[in-house]
Amino acid sequence: MTALLTRLRRQGLGPRDLAVHAFLLVFVFITLFPFYWMILTSLRPASEVFTAHFSWWPETFVGLDNFRAALSQAPLLRFMLNGVLVCAGILIVQLLTAIPCAYALAKFEFRGKALLFALVLFALCVPIQVPALPLYVALAFTGTLDSYFALMVPFFLSVFAIFLFRQVFKSFPDDIIHAARLDGIGEAEILWRIVVPSAGPAIAAFAIFSITAHWNDLYWPLIVITSPELAPPPLGMMYFADNDSGTTFGALMAAATLLTAPLMIIFLFAQRHFIRGVTMTGVK
Amino acid sequence: MTATVSIASIEKNFGGSRTLKGVSLEIEAGEFLTLIGPSGCGKSTLLRIIAGLIPQDGGSIAIDGQVVDDAPPKARDVAMVFQSYALYPHMTVFDNIATPLKVRRLPTLARLPVLGRWMPGLKAARAGVAEDVGKVAAQVEITSLLDRRPAQLSGGQRQRVALARAMVRQPRVFLMDEPLSNLDARLRVHMRGELAELHRRLGATFIYVTHDQVEAMTMSTRVALMMDGEIVQVAPPAELYANPSDIRVARFIGSPEINLFTAHAGPDGRIALGDEATPLRCDARGPVTLGLRPEALRIADRTTALTLKARLHRIENLGPDALLHLRHDQGGDQRATLRLPLAEIEALRRSGRLDAPLTIGADADAALLFGTDGKRLELRATGAARNDDLILQRAS
């Protein structure tokens, strides 16, 4: 024991560091355990789920049976495609609207700028539940309920994106914008060709926030979607769970694993940018 | 490819403060004009107004006789080199330099990423851009760096890329905003020479902003010294040094700073330095300020016309010569600096004269006289009259 401690100390880990790491490990466990349980359940037979004793490993390994069952019983790929369409649609329109708005707030002087920015900050405090009813009425009035459009429209304008990108653009050097103006580049081109490429990490960070939020959103789809073929992943999961009245936990967990996988993959790819973006902009 | 620049009573306010107070300046075609002044004097603001990057609140700018007040930056045919270089961070050196040419020679659609590459019928235009970039890159010796990104370059290399980007479209006027101040000392000396050479070769008009008097003195045709939003004096570098029109100019130009002594002009205009009469006369009466450059001062001997007492404070060895820092009682900040060759200092030290109170002085024609308002006063001292005057003074 003492030998181990001296060896750790030589590596630069004192008792304090060890305590901090132990503390962090506890939280890692709390975060990861449900996730592990989901994957574990998806890999073992339903009979094992309700056994009294705890086991870290499937006693009888059923392989991909649960996944096959999930895919045959529910249109999981359809749900995922819906999720991709909705998330991509939301993200594209959010970027197209928030970036010019943020650039104007960061780099131009105009009357009412302070008021506009105050409104952006104010809107950050309004949750989706507040305008849900008027939005629903408007969608019903225009006959666009139960459509992809209805799923996306409340999220097209993201004040969070405007706020985030404003902070990023504000730190972009004026000299480079001046140089671009002298070189003869137009204002729109300066924004999209010169300023936006340098905001890559912030855009990646925002994309992760946005995609995660809307991929996992259940509240709004539950309100506006009635046709199962338009359901995004969480709503689809709900239909699936209802249909099978909760006995086939293995298949349910397999479906959940499949539906969270795209997010995991995106995050793994964008992780470096995401962390850089978050630290750079000082968000969270 | 060169043009005159006329600046006519330019005004600029930021918030409540007047940054530029009616600045006027005529710059000749092909001139290397340096705007120099302490930080915050408005020189960079003036440069940006000439470029059209910020609008002026009053006055007018004309380039080559054409008023350009309403013209956007790109229509003014000026190029600018920034202190921070302002290179496009995500573009290669080649693209950085090519950008001003592409914007002018290729249609907007052809400049789109990916898609633009397939626009037909632009082969000749693209080849022309590449050729021009290559030529300019060779001129500033960065041909081997064209594929790199700005982050991979050293300060000196970035500086060259910024120069190349400014040169590539052959503007009539170059504006430079402290382009050398982010370089280390050695490179700065080197680039100073290169910029002067570049100006000679291109023959374009250069307007150069700096706070470094050495840059101003070594490269410029003329220097405009700015203080508090006004141009105090415009003159060739040597004249600015030898003949400052204002006490602020005299203090700003020259290192170490000029020595200032409080003197007094009698009823007949004769100037006394402390109790000592001097052969100098002027038209003013009452208190005046007498300025003497450190190299004009020396240890007094019989031929020295102006003398005063001082005590040695410390000696600063600069290699070929040394600075004697002195204390005196003749007003100002009571400090004086005297520049002497090292050998002379050694001789003084050996004779033991440095330990005793010193008498220092200068020739009468080295003196610069300033009134209470800081304006330069004309001196009337002639060599022939000097002795007679002194005799008269003593007789009376």
XYZ file of C-alpha atoms in Angstrom:
680
model
C 0.000 0.000 0.000
C 2.702 2.508 1.010
C 4.766 1.371 -1.957
C 1.839 2.152 -4.229
C 1.400 5.584 -2.650
C 5.062 6.480 -3.135
C 4.855 5.368 -6.739
C 1.797 7.553 -7.303
C 3.524 10.462 -5.625
C 6.440 10.095 -7.996
C 3.915 10.469 -10.827
C 2.840 13.748 -9.278
C -0.346 12.471 -7.623
C -0.644 13.533 -3.998
C -3.390 12.430 -1.563
C -5.415 15.483 -2.561
C -5.377 14.507 -6.229
C -6.336 10.959 -5.308
C -9.312 12.218 -3.308
C -10.410 14.447 -6.196
C -10.143 11.578 -8.652
C -12.066 9.239 -6.362
C -14.814 11.844 -6.109
C -14.906 12.262 -9.886
C -14.996 8.497 -10.383
C -18.137 8.290 -8.247
C -19.867 10.750 -10.554
C -18.591 8.986 -13.655
C -20.153 5.826 -12.272
C -23.487 7.549 -11.558
C -23.516 8.936 -15.093
C -22.401 5.850 -16.929
C -24.143 3.109 -14.967
C -27.666 3.570 -16.471
C -26.073 3.634 -19.869
C -24.224 0.421 -19.124
C -27.445 -1.122 -17.795
C -29.202 -0.238 -21.051
C -26.585 -1.981 -23.169
C -26.422 -4.909 -20.740
C -30.194 -5.402 -20.843
C -30.181 -5.275 -24.616
C -27.757 -8.185 -24.705
C -29.467 -10.677 -22.342
C -32.757 -12.556 -22.306
C -35.858 -11.029 -20.682
C -35.818 -13.676 -17.946
C -32.541 -12.305 -16.582
C -33.826 -8.758 -16.242
C -35.975 -9.552 -13.221
C -33.647 -11.922 -11.377
C -32.984 -10.978 -7.761
C -29.201 -11.186 -7.883
C -27.036 -8.631 -9.556
C -24.737 -9.580 -12.368
C -22.255 -7.440 -14.333
C -22.347 -9.700 -17.347
C -25.176 -11.503 -19.243
C -25.369 -15.071 -17.931
C -26.854 -16.254 -21.193
C -25.649 -14.143 -24.061
C -28.432 -13.686 -26.629
C -26.281 -11.771 -29.073
C -28.203 -9.483 -31.367
C -31.578 -11.214 -30.944
C -33.039 -8.256 -29.060
C -31.823 -5.853 -31.747
C -33.351 -7.995 -34.456
C -36.624 -8.094 -32.521
C -36.599 -4.316 -32.015
C -35.945 -3.629 -35.674
C -38.694 -5.973 -36.828
C -41.324 -4.817 -34.342
C -40.909 -1.055 -34.750
C -39.867 1.149 -37.680
C -36.747 2.283 -35.818
C -34.942 3.361 -38.972
C -37.927 5.489 -39.876
C -37.782 7.177 -36.451
C -34.095 7.809 -36.921
C -34.605 9.233 -40.398
C -37.269 11.551 -38.943
C -34.806 12.568 -36.243
C -32.095 13.297 -38.804
C -34.445 15.345 -41.026
C -35.831 17.368 -38.143
C -32.454 17.988 -36.488
C -30.766 18.908 -39.769
C -33.614 21.203 -40.791
C -33.612 22.973 -37.450
C -29.826 23.310 -37.330
C -29.506 24.664 -40.886
C -32.153 27.332 -40.420
C -30.784 28.204 -36.976
C -27.314 28.775 -38.409
C -28.593 30.719 -41.422
C -30.564 33.100 -39.218
C -28.431 33.313 -36.083
C -25.061 33.924 -37.762
C -26.007 37.132 -39.653
C -27.940 38.401 -36.639
C -25.044 37.714 -34.280
C -22.582 39.356 -36.701
C -24.707 42.493 -36.886
C -24.930 42.629 -33.087
C -21.190 42.064 -32.720
C -19.709 44.303 -35.396
C -22.154 46.968 -36.589
C -23.442 50.134 -34.996
C -27.130 50.820 -35.529
C -30.002 52.400 -33.676
C -31.742 50.029 -31.278
C -28.778 47.654 -31.076
C -28.719 47.648 -27.279
C -32.463 47.048 -27.142
C -32.226 44.203 -29.639
C -29.498 42.537 -27.654
C -31.496 42.986 -24.447
C -34.402 41.246 -26.175
C -32.115 38.364 -27.119
C -31.017 37.990 -23.504
C -34.611 38.226 -22.353
C -35.733 35.564 -24.818
C -33.060 33.227 -23.422
C -35.197 33.098 -20.284
C -38.385 31.977 -22.037
C -38.862 28.179 -22.095
C -40.666 26.475 -24.991
C -43.645 25.668 -22.751
C -44.578 29.353 -22.589
C -45.305 29.955 -26.293
C -46.455 26.351 -26.844
C -50.153 27.155 -26.840
C -50.083 30.079 -29.311
C -47.734 28.079 -31.538
C -50.137 25.158 -31.475
C -53.072 27.396 -32.310
C -51.161 28.988 -35.167
C -50.164 25.615 -36.585
C -53.716 24.342 -36.279
C -55.020 27.499 -37.942
C -52.657 27.111 -40.901
C -53.359 23.385 -41.121
C -49.727 22.444 -40.707
C -50.054 20.309 -37.583
C -48.682 16.786 -37.805
C -45.898 17.606 -40.260
C -42.103 17.975 -40.279
C -42.651 21.718 -40.510
C -44.613 21.706 -37.248
C -41.800 19.800 -35.566
C -39.177 22.310 -36.673
C -40.776 25.748 -36.783
C -40.623 26.749 -33.082
C -36.858 26.184 -33.056
C -35.866 27.966 -36.256
C -34.781 31.100 -34.420
C -32.349 30.293 -31.647
C -31.545 33.144 -29.298
C -28.980 30.924 -27.663
C -27.162 30.657 -30.996
C -27.367 34.410 -31.503
C -25.933 35.016 -28.061
C -23.185 32.411 -28.467
C -22.090 33.564 -31.916
C -22.194 37.216 -30.901
C -19.658 36.488 -28.166
C -17.462 34.636 -30.669
C -17.711 37.260 -33.423
C -17.005 40.058 -30.977
C -13.536 38.659 -30.408
C -12.861 38.418 -34.153
C -10.227 41.081 -34.998
C -11.631 44.227 -36.654
C -8.395 44.569 -38.598
C -9.121 41.419 -40.604
C -12.596 42.710 -41.487
C -11.040 46.027 -42.485
C -8.448 44.244 -44.593
C -11.220 42.293 -46.309
C -13.143 45.499 -47.054
C -10.011 47.044 -48.561
C -9.498 43.898 -50.627
C -12.963 44.528 -52.040
C -14.857 41.629 -50.496
C -18.574 42.328 -49.985
C -20.115 42.353 -46.514
C -21.992 39.051 -46.878
C -18.933 37.359 -48.289
C -16.793 38.729 -45.447
C -19.177 37.099 -42.994
C -19.459 33.688 -44.678
C -15.967 33.349 -46.151
C -13.780 35.099 -43.570
C -15.517 35.280 -40.197
C -17.566 32.058 -40.108
C -14.656 29.673 -40.908
C -12.830 30.970 -37.860
C -15.876 30.225 -35.691
C -15.730 26.480 -36.505
C -15.362 25.257 -32.909
C -18.243 27.441 -31.709
C -20.463 26.216 -34.541
C -19.548 22.616 -33.710
C -20.365 23.229 -30.052
C -23.696 24.794 -30.897
C -24.503 22.006 -33.373
C -24.008 19.429 -30.610
C -26.257 21.364 -28.234
C -28.924 21.787 -30.883
C -28.850 18.233 -32.266
C -28.871 16.656 -28.796
C -31.758 18.837 -27.657
C -33.951 18.149 -30.672
C -33.037 14.495 -31.157
C -34.015 13.853 -27.543
C -37.043 16.169 -27.477
C -40.279 14.484 -26.548
C -42.386 17.397 -25.373
C -43.006 19.185 -28.660
C -43.404 16.082 -30.924
C -45.905 14.733 -28.416
C -48.006 17.876 -28.906
C -47.939 18.271 -32.696
C -47.424 14.734 -34.074
C -50.162 12.162 -34.354
C -48.962 10.023 -37.270
C -46.438 7.376 -36.116
C -44.531 7.637 -39.417
C -43.556 11.240 -38.550
C -42.359 10.445 -35.026
C -38.813 11.376 -34.074
C -36.854 8.885 -31.893
C -38.209 9.541 -28.363
C -41.840 9.647 -29.515
C -41.220 6.501 -31.549
C -39.792 4.820 -28.472
C -42.935 5.731 -26.615
C -45.189 4.159 -29.254
C -42.984 1.096 -29.227
C -43.119 0.753 -25.424
C -46.905 1.213 -25.445
C -47.433 -1.429 -28.098
C -45.502 -4.104 -26.295
C -46.725 -3.149 -22.848
C -43.280 -3.354 -21.342
C -42.619 -7.083 -21.208
C -39.842 -7.228 -23.789
C -37.326 -5.070 -21.955
C -34.491 -6.538 -23.965
C -35.928 -5.298 -27.255
C -36.858 -1.956 -25.730
C -33.301 -1.388 -24.500
C -31.931 -2.509 -27.842
C -34.112 0.123 -29.513
C -32.934 2.737 -27.032
C -29.308 1.798 -27.702
C -29.845 2.136 -31.436
C -31.598 5.489 -31.070
C -28.873 7.005 -28.884
C -26.031 5.641 -31.018
C -26.079 8.432 -33.632
C -25.640 11.056 -30.887
C -22.753 9.135 -29.387
C -21.060 8.866 -32.757
C -21.496 12.580 -33.550
C -20.166 13.525 -30.156
C -17.121 11.305 -30.498
C -16.283 12.969 -33.806
C -16.976 16.540 -32.720
C -15.662 16.128 -29.173
C -12.428 18.041 -29.665
C -14.160 20.952 -31.414
C -16.975 20.863 -28.912
C -14.701 21.185 -25.895
C -12.635 23.902 -27.585
C -15.818 25.742 -28.550
C -17.260 25.588 -25.065
C -14.067 26.732 -23.345
C -13.489 29.427 -25.977
C -16.898 30.999 -25.622
C -17.111 30.555 -21.891
C -20.578 29.014 -22.149
C -21.553 26.670 -19.300
C 0.697 54.075 -60.325
C 1.017 56.825 -57.800
C -1.224 59.559 -56.552
C -1.393 62.635 -54.391
C -3.451 62.548 -51.226
C -5.097 65.729 -49.952
C -6.419 65.800 -46.438
C -8.556 68.877 -45.759
C -9.627 69.826 -42.221
C -10.611 66.339 -41.133
C -12.659 66.174 -37.935
C -13.443 63.062 -35.926
C -15.208 62.713 -32.601
C -15.400 59.583 -30.502
C -18.026 59.947 -27.845
C -17.515 63.408 -26.403
C -13.841 63.780 -27.247
C -12.388 65.338 -30.385
C -9.898 62.818 -31.694
C -9.015 64.788 -34.823
C -9.237 68.564 -34.721
C -9.288 69.758 -38.289
C -6.246 67.981 -39.693
C -4.997 69.189 -43.078
C -2.103 67.761 -45.036
C -0.998 67.642 -48.665
C 0.903 64.521 -49.627
C 2.736 64.515 -52.928
C 2.698 61.657 -55.408
C 5.386 59.092 -54.638
C 6.149 60.567 -51.265
C 6.969 58.509 -48.150
C 5.119 60.457 -45.503
C 5.268 59.335 -41.896
C 2.625 60.243 -39.351
C 4.274 60.096 -35.978
C 3.010 60.879 -32.526
C 2.405 59.397 -29.105
C -0.289 56.750 -28.777
C -3.779 58.170 -28.776
C -2.880 61.224 -30.869
C -5.246 60.149 -33.666
C -2.705 59.032 -36.268
C -4.219 55.565 -36.770
C -7.689 57.079 -36.905
C -6.548 59.450 -39.647
C -5.111 56.522 -41.611
C -8.396 54.617 -41.370
C -10.293 57.684 -42.519
C -8.026 57.924 -45.583
C -8.726 54.236 -46.268
C -12.467 54.790 -45.868
C -12.743 52.273 -43.040
C -14.244 54.814 -40.676
C -16.178 57.897 -41.754
C -14.964 61.366 -40.814
C -17.256 63.836 -39.066
C -16.008 66.754 -41.129
C -13.525 67.675 -43.816
C -12.614 65.932 -47.008
C -10.144 63.424 -48.474
C -9.046 63.563 -52.103
C -6.871 60.980 -53.808
C -5.261 62.026 -57.078
C -7.469 65.112 -57.085
C -10.700 63.087 -56.796
C -12.782 63.598 -53.663
C -13.369 60.101 -52.236
C -15.473 60.940 -49.174
C -18.400 58.840 -50.343
C -16.351 56.062 -51.927
C -16.171 52.702 -50.134
C -12.694 51.405 -49.214
C -12.362 49.160 -52.245
C -13.087 52.018 -54.659
C -10.271 54.167 -53.282
C -7.470 52.030 -54.733
C -5.464 52.073 -51.532
C -3.908 49.117 -49.739
C -3.201 48.861 -46.065
C -0.745 46.896 -43.960
C -1.905 46.432 -40.384
C 0.115 46.158 -37.208
C -1.543 42.803 -36.505
C -0.983 41.833 -40.180
C -4.711 40.937 -40.398
C -4.115 37.848 -42.545
C -7.097 35.575 -43.205
C -6.382 32.835 -40.665
C -7.966 29.870 -42.464
C -6.490 30.596 -45.902
C -3.094 29.575 -47.201
C -0.517 32.249 -47.934
C -1.312 31.892 -51.638
C -5.044 32.466 -51.071
C -4.332 35.373 -48.750
C -2.337 37.136 -51.446
C -4.680 36.060 -54.252
C -7.859 37.264 -52.533
C -7.730 40.916 -53.677
C -7.077 39.773 -57.251
C -9.793 37.103 -57.238
C -12.341 39.594 -55.955
C -11.538 41.900 -58.858
C -11.046 39.421 -61.670
C -13.395 36.487 -60.985
C -17.204 36.603 -60.818
C -18.801 36.006 -57.404
C -19.972 32.487 -58.269
C -16.472 31.397 -59.188
C -15.299 32.330 -55.710
C -17.681 29.876 -54.030
C -15.874 27.095 -52.210
C -15.829 23.728 -54.070
C -18.548 24.662 -56.600
C -16.619 27.664 -57.933
C -13.761 25.480 -59.083
C -15.976 24.016 -61.827
C -16.997 27.317 -63.338
C -15.988 27.125 -66.990
C -14.065 29.651 -69.031
C -11.970 31.148 -66.251
C -8.744 29.287 -66.856
C -6.948 32.346 -68.190
C -8.128 34.562 -65.321
C -7.031 32.004 -62.724
C -3.648 31.551 -64.367
C -3.232 35.342 -64.376
C -3.953 35.509 -60.653
C -1.491 32.707 -59.917
C 1.180 34.384 -62.027
C 0.769 37.750 -60.285
C 0.814 36.128 -56.850
C 3.979 34.275 -57.792
C 5.662 37.483 -58.926
C 4.851 39.382 -55.744
C 5.786 36.407 -53.566
C 9.183 36.336 -55.262
C 9.631 40.055 -54.623
C 9.207 39.641 -50.875
C 10.933 36.224 -50.867
C 8.104 34.027 -49.615
C 7.752 31.718 -52.639
C 8.496 28.663 -50.511
C 5.741 29.531 -48.008
C 2.765 29.765 -50.377
C 1.133 26.529 -49.130
C 1.353 27.347 -45.445
C -1.230 28.951 -43.223
C -0.558 32.175 -41.282
C -0.397 30.291 -37.959
C 2.617 28.359 -39.259
C 4.607 31.510 -40.047
C 6.942 33.631 -37.939
C 6.211 37.304 -37.333
C 8.600 38.438 -40.040
C 7.102 36.028 -42.565
C 3.564 37.155 -41.759
C 4.717 40.708 -42.246
C 5.943 39.833 -45.728
C 2.686 38.096 -46.592
C 0.764 41.179 -45.467
C 3.042 43.325 -47.651
C 2.583 40.991 -50.603
C -1.191 41.112 -50.229
C -1.024 44.902 -50.276
C 1.361 45.016 -53.242
C -0.334 42.453 -55.461
C -3.016 44.724 -56.859
C -0.604 47.608 -57.377
C -2.491 50.305 -55.493
C -1.741 53.980 -55.928
C -1.379 54.560 -52.213
C 0.010 52.309 -49.474
C -1.195 52.885 -45.942
C 0.869 51.305 -43.193
C -0.258 51.180 -39.588
C 2.784 50.490 -37.408
C 3.709 47.492 -39.560
C 6.998 46.843 -37.772
C 6.062 47.197 -34.125
C 5.307 43.492 -33.591
C 8.715 42.410 -34.870
C 11.814 41.845 -32.766
C 14.473 44.550 -32.778
C 16.825 42.966 -35.304
C 14.123 42.150 -37.817
C 12.721 45.643 -37.435
C 16.025 47.194 -38.517
C 16.142 44.815 -41.474
C 12.543 45.445 -42.564
C 13.122 49.196 -42.263
C 15.678 48.917 -45.009
C 13.425 46.694 -47.083
C 10.453 49.040 -46.812
C 12.545 52.024 -47.873
C 13.841 49.963 -50.811
C 10.308 48.844 -51.684
C 9.122 52.427 -51.727
C 11.949 53.412 -54.031
C 11.180 50.524 -56.399
C 7.390 50.911 -56.511
C 7.356 54.688 -56.614
C 3.904 54.647 -54.988
C 2.734 57.031 -52.295
C 3.345 55.655 -48.809
C 1.588 56.932 -45.718
C 3.214 55.329 -42.729
C 2.013 55.533 -39.144
C 4.419 54.890 -36.304
C 5.287 55.990 -32.807
C 8.929 55.055 -33.361
C 11.011 58.090 -34.241
C 13.834 55.984 -35.654
C 11.457 54.528 -38.273
C 10.244 58.022 -39.076
C 13.735 59.474 -39.335
C 15.237 56.687 -41.450
C 12.591 56.041 -44.088
C 10.550 59.161 -44.685
C 10.632 61.886 -47.256
C 8.645 64.006 -44.832
C 7.385 63.502 -41.303
C 4.145 64.889 -39.906
C 4.172 65.006 -36.134
C 0.738 64.707 -34.534
C -0.207 65.610 -30.988
C -3.674 65.618 -29.440
C -5.475 65.353 -32.771
C -3.521 68.052 -34.538
C -0.531 68.104 -36.837
C 2.120 70.146 -35.079
C 4.801 70.184 -37.753
C 5.419 68.696 -41.187
C 9.011 68.657 -42.357
C 11.775 66.431 -43.717
C 13.229 64.316 -40.883
C 16.474 66.262 -40.526
C 14.652 69.550 -40.287
C 12.186 68.213 -37.761
C 15.151 67.352 -35.571
C 17.193 70.472 -36.087
C 14.400 72.978 -36.379
C 11.370 71.972 -34.312
C 8.579 74.533 -34.492
C 7.179 73.628 -31.103
C 8.529 72.473 -27.780
C 6.426 69.290 -28.067
C 8.141 68.428 -31.344
C 11.547 69.081 -29.806
C 10.749 66.800 -26.903
C 9.217 64.008 -28.998
C 11.974 63.824 -31.603
C 15.457 62.943 -30.378
C 16.638 60.341 -27.938
C 17.610 60.957 -25.216
C 15.125 63.783 -24.931
C 16.214 67.373 -25.463
C 17.457 69.232 -22.326
C 15.230 72.124 -21.320
C 16.339 75.006 -19.117
C 14.340 77.892 -17.783
C 15.788 81.196 -18.968
C 14.704 84.802 -18.825
C 14.534 87.442 -21.534
C 15.322 90.915 -20.190
C 13.640 94.184 -21.272
C 16.045 94.458 -24.212
C 15.413 90.835 -25.261
C 18.733 89.595 -23.943
C 18.456 86.121 -22.497
C 19.921 85.193 -19.134
C 20.375 81.600 -18.066
C 20.199 81.779 -14.290
C 22.584 84.542 -13.281
C 24.684 84.140 -16.396
C 24.099 86.489 -19.272
C 24.157 84.839 -22.696
C 24.874 86.270 -26.124
C 21.347 85.339 -27.191
C 18.580 87.797 -27.888
C 14.968 87.353 -28.835
C 11.849 89.426 -29.420
C 9.975 88.039 -26.444
C 10.187 89.311 -22.894
C 9.982 87.420 -19.634
C 10.428 83.693 -19.043
C 11.469 81.524 -21.987
C 12.669 77.923 -22.338
C 16.077 77.139 -23.723
C 16.523 73.744 -25.371
C 19.867 72.035 -25.974
C 20.258 68.575 -27.521
C 22.432 66.131 -25.516
C 25.055 66.138 -28.259
C 25.156 69.963 -28.311
C 26.074 70.056 -24.620
C 29.679 69.641 -23.563
C 31.936 70.292 -20.613
C 32.447 74.050 -20.723
C 35.698 75.637 -21.765
C 36.653 79.196 -22.687
C 34.840 79.154 -26.047
C 31.520 77.997 -24.625
C 28.926 80.720 -24.996
C 26.186 79.297 -22.780
C 27.184 77.859 -19.419
C 25.529 76.467 -16.347
C 26.488 74.520 -13.249
C 25.568 70.890 -12.813
C 26.395 67.837 -10.713
C 27.041 64.381 -12.084
C 24.331 61.871 -11.257
C 25.410 58.785 -13.203
C 27.133 57.665 -16.371
C 25.453 55.390 -18.923
C 27.797 53.576 -21.258
C 26.352 53.043 -24.745
C 29.426 51.528 -26.383
C 30.922 54.114 -28.731
C 29.836 56.956 -26.486
C 28.258 57.526 -23.118
C 25.537 59.606 -21.549
C 26.248 61.757 -18.534
C 23.082 62.200 -16.504
C 23.311 65.470 -14.605
C 21.320 67.471 -12.091
C 21.101 71.247 -12.281
C 19.113 74.162 -10.817
C 17.943 75.762 -14.045
C 14.279 74.822 -13.906
C 12.558 72.186 -16.027
C 12.837 68.777 -14.417
C 16.341 69.752 -13.192
C 17.900 66.945 -15.180
C 20.182 67.175 -18.151
C 21.750 64.576 -20.377
C 25.046 65.058 -22.138
C 26.435 62.783 -24.831
C 30.227 62.427 -25.065
C 32.608 59.998 -26.771
C 33.801 57.345 -24.368
C 37.436 58.447 -24.665
C 36.617 61.959 -23.478
C 34.790 60.603 -20.462
C 37.797 58.478 -19.586
C 40.050 61.548 -19.836
C 37.682 63.524 -17.590
C 37.555 60.738 -15.075
C 41.340 60.483 -14.932
C 41.699 64.224 -14.389
C 39.272 63.961 -11.506
C 36.943 66.618 -12.913
C 33.903 64.387 -12.756
C 34.016 64.357 -8.956
C 33.746 68.136 -8.631
C 30.722 70.255 -9.648
C 30.775 70.627 -13.402
C 30.283 73.582 -15.666
C 28.564 72.517 -18.836
C 27.628 74.564 -21.838
C 27.033 74.787 -25.544
C 27.552 77.052 -28.514
C 25.026 79.828 -28.933
C 23.857 78.629 -32.358
C 22.934 75.206 -30.949
C 20.257 76.696 -28.725
C 16.552 76.299 -29.458
C 14.343 78.882 -27.795
C 10.666 78.401 -26.954
C 8.106 80.869 -25.599
C 5.708 80.222 -22.742
C 3.110 78.950 -25.236
C 5.600 76.304 -26.432
C 6.090 77.950 -29.835
C 9.595 78.331 -31.188
C 11.149 81.797 -30.820
C 13.611 83.215 -33.263
C 17.082 83.812 -31.909
C 19.175 86.773 -32.822
C 22.763 85.963 -32.072
C 25.622 86.732 -34.399
C 29.150 85.610 -33.812
C 30.571 89.076 -34.446
C 28.154 90.811 -32.099
C 28.656 88.311 -29.349
C 31.803 89.657 -27.726
C 30.747 93.283 -27.987
C 27.444 92.439 -26.429
C 29.108 90.640 -23.594
C 31.437 93.576 -22.987
C 28.528 96.007 -23.014
C 26.619 93.807 -20.653
C 29.451 93.737 -18.192
C 30.090 97.472 -18.459
C 26.529 98.403 -17.682
